[in-house]
Amino acid sequence: MTDNTSVGGGSRPDAGVSALKGRTGAGAPAETRGQTTIADGVVAKIAGMAAREVPGINLGAGMARALGAVRERVPGGGGGEAVTRGVKVEVGERQAAVDLDVVIEYGASIVDVAGDVRTNVISAVERMTGLEVVEVNITVGDVHLPDEEEETEPEEGRVR
């Protein structure tokens, strides 16, 4: 990242949010008066949704995916966290960086899917937030085989 950007989680009192400042004063257009603050979680959700739009990809690798699947089955267990599972972001005042942990479907080209994910995430985050995405790092942690059972399917009980 460039040195003119402070990154979320730093020593700023408003760490974890991005502030996009507009011009102020009576001569400035109404849409530029004031400040817009974007939380890290918002950018993470946008990136997670954009990544999931690409065919052949699942977010979250290994234990994170398994624990997330269990949490989703428990009432009140944080189903909203599924969108950001496998997504980590750093948000500065004008820039953002995204890290994704993914599982690719067997048979899909990892290079092509990663490129599609990167393009989709950059486009969505920049369009929706106005932040410049400086990097999207993708870690492929697993390949999902067609004969593997999906971890989210509940097991049949023995007693009714």
XYZ file of C-alpha atoms in Angstrom:
160
model
C 0.000 0.000 0.000
C 1.168 3.554 -0.523
C 2.402 5.627 2.374
C -0.321 8.267 2.020
C -3.000 5.907 3.299
C -3.776 4.982 6.863
C -5.085 1.449 7.157
C -7.963 0.218 9.344
C -6.774 -1.149 12.654
C -4.029 1.477 13.048
C -3.701 4.039 15.795
C -6.492 6.247 14.450
C -9.310 6.837 16.953
C -11.780 5.782 14.224
C -9.836 2.645 13.233
C -11.936 0.211 11.239
C -13.719 2.823 9.174
C -12.988 4.840 6.057
C -13.854 8.506 5.830
C -14.467 9.971 2.396
C -14.473 13.749 2.841
C -16.228 16.160 0.555
C -15.764 19.860 -0.053
C -17.447 22.150 2.428
C -18.848 25.648 2.300
C -21.787 27.423 0.749
C -20.326 27.193 -2.771
C -19.905 23.405 -2.676
C -22.555 21.108 -4.180
C -24.887 19.511 -1.603
C -23.674 15.958 -2.324
C -20.097 16.895 -1.326
C -20.882 18.617 1.977
C -20.012 16.435 4.913
C -18.277 13.134 5.484
C -19.144 9.538 4.614
C -17.778 6.789 6.848
C -17.483 3.195 5.597
C -16.823 0.450 8.166
C -14.448 -2.439 7.424
C -17.351 -4.877 7.785
C -19.220 -3.188 4.948
C -16.267 -3.597 2.593
C -15.870 -7.237 3.725
C -19.530 -7.989 2.946
C -19.303 -6.374 -0.482
C -16.124 -8.329 -1.272
C -17.646 -11.589 -0.001
C -20.814 -11.197 -2.045
C -18.847 -10.241 -5.176
C -16.538 -13.250 -4.803
C -19.472 -15.648 -4.350
C -21.022 -14.434 -7.625
C -18.216 -16.172 -9.543
C -19.029 -19.789 -10.489
C -16.745 -22.494 -9.090
C -15.802 -20.757 -5.850
C -16.571 -21.119 -2.147
C -15.174 -18.818 0.515
C -13.486 -19.989 3.694
C -11.054 -22.864 3.854
C -10.645 -25.827 6.144
C -11.750 -25.349 9.748
C -13.239 -21.908 9.146
C -15.675 -23.444 6.674
C -16.504 -26.391 8.920
C -17.101 -24.208 11.980
C -19.135 -21.753 9.929
C -21.351 -24.561 8.663
C -22.034 -25.688 12.228
C -22.685 -22.115 13.403
C -25.232 -21.574 10.608
C -27.273 -24.570 11.819
C -27.511 -23.259 15.385
C -30.372 -20.770 15.949
C -28.863 -17.330 16.501
C -25.450 -18.743 15.633
C -24.356 -15.908 13.384
C -25.660 -16.799 9.932
C -24.764 -13.251 8.833
C -21.094 -14.085 9.307
C -21.296 -16.518 6.377
C -21.004 -13.621 3.936
C -17.652 -12.547 5.352
C -16.248 -16.021 6.114
C -12.849 -16.253 4.419
C -12.721 -12.473 3.836
C -10.302 -10.057 5.513
C -10.051 -6.396 4.568
C -7.878 -3.445 5.448
C -9.539 -0.100 4.824
C -7.782 3.238 4.747
C -9.117 6.700 4.018
C -9.022 6.269 0.238
C -7.843 2.715 -0.375
C -8.694 -0.862 0.565
C -6.924 -4.227 0.396
C -8.773 -7.551 0.391
C -7.581 -11.045 1.362
C -9.729 -14.050 0.416
C -9.441 -17.703 1.493
C -11.236 -19.817 -1.108
C -12.106 -23.353 -2.131
C -12.237 -24.011 -5.873
C -14.512 -26.598 -7.492
C -12.575 -29.514 -9.010
C -12.107 -29.108 -12.763
C -12.209 -25.316 -12.750
C -9.117 -23.412 -13.826
C -7.694 -21.899 -10.642
C -6.010 -19.092 -12.573
C -9.204 -18.196 -14.457
C -11.478 -18.382 -11.396
C -9.031 -16.317 -9.311
C -8.857 -13.707 -12.065
C -12.647 -13.550 -12.304
C -12.964 -13.228 -8.525
C -10.321 -10.496 -8.401
C -12.041 -8.537 -11.200
C -15.497 -8.891 -9.637
C -14.345 -7.890 -6.143
C -12.409 -4.841 -7.359
C -15.309 -3.696 -9.514
C -17.931 -4.091 -6.761
C -15.909 -2.493 -3.966
C -14.767 0.461 -6.076
C -18.235 1.034 -7.541
C -20.082 0.815 -4.227
C -17.624 2.570 -1.907
C -15.512 4.871 -4.054
C -12.376 3.389 -2.462
C -9.446 2.357 -4.644
C -8.756 -1.368 -4.243
C -4.973 -1.680 -4.259
C -4.831 -5.482 -4.057
C -6.940 -8.621 -3.811
C -4.898 -11.537 -2.470
C -6.433 -14.969 -2.993
C -5.357 -18.093 -1.109
C -6.686 -21.364 -2.533
C -6.877 -23.624 0.509
C -8.713 -26.602 -0.974
C -10.330 -28.128 -4.037
C -13.916 -29.332 -3.645
C -14.305 -32.766 -5.226
C -17.666 -33.715 -6.792
C -18.084 -36.807 -4.585
C -17.373 -34.983 -1.310
C -20.453 -34.530 0.844
C -21.381 -30.965 1.552
C -20.522 -30.125 5.161
C -23.762 -28.219 5.730
C -26.114 -31.177 5.219
C -27.638 -32.330 8.526
C -27.280 -35.992 9.441
C -30.362 -38.161 9.816
C -31.239 -38.787 13.444
C -31.826 -42.301 14.761
C -34.796 -41.325 16.913
C -37.958 -39.478 15.897
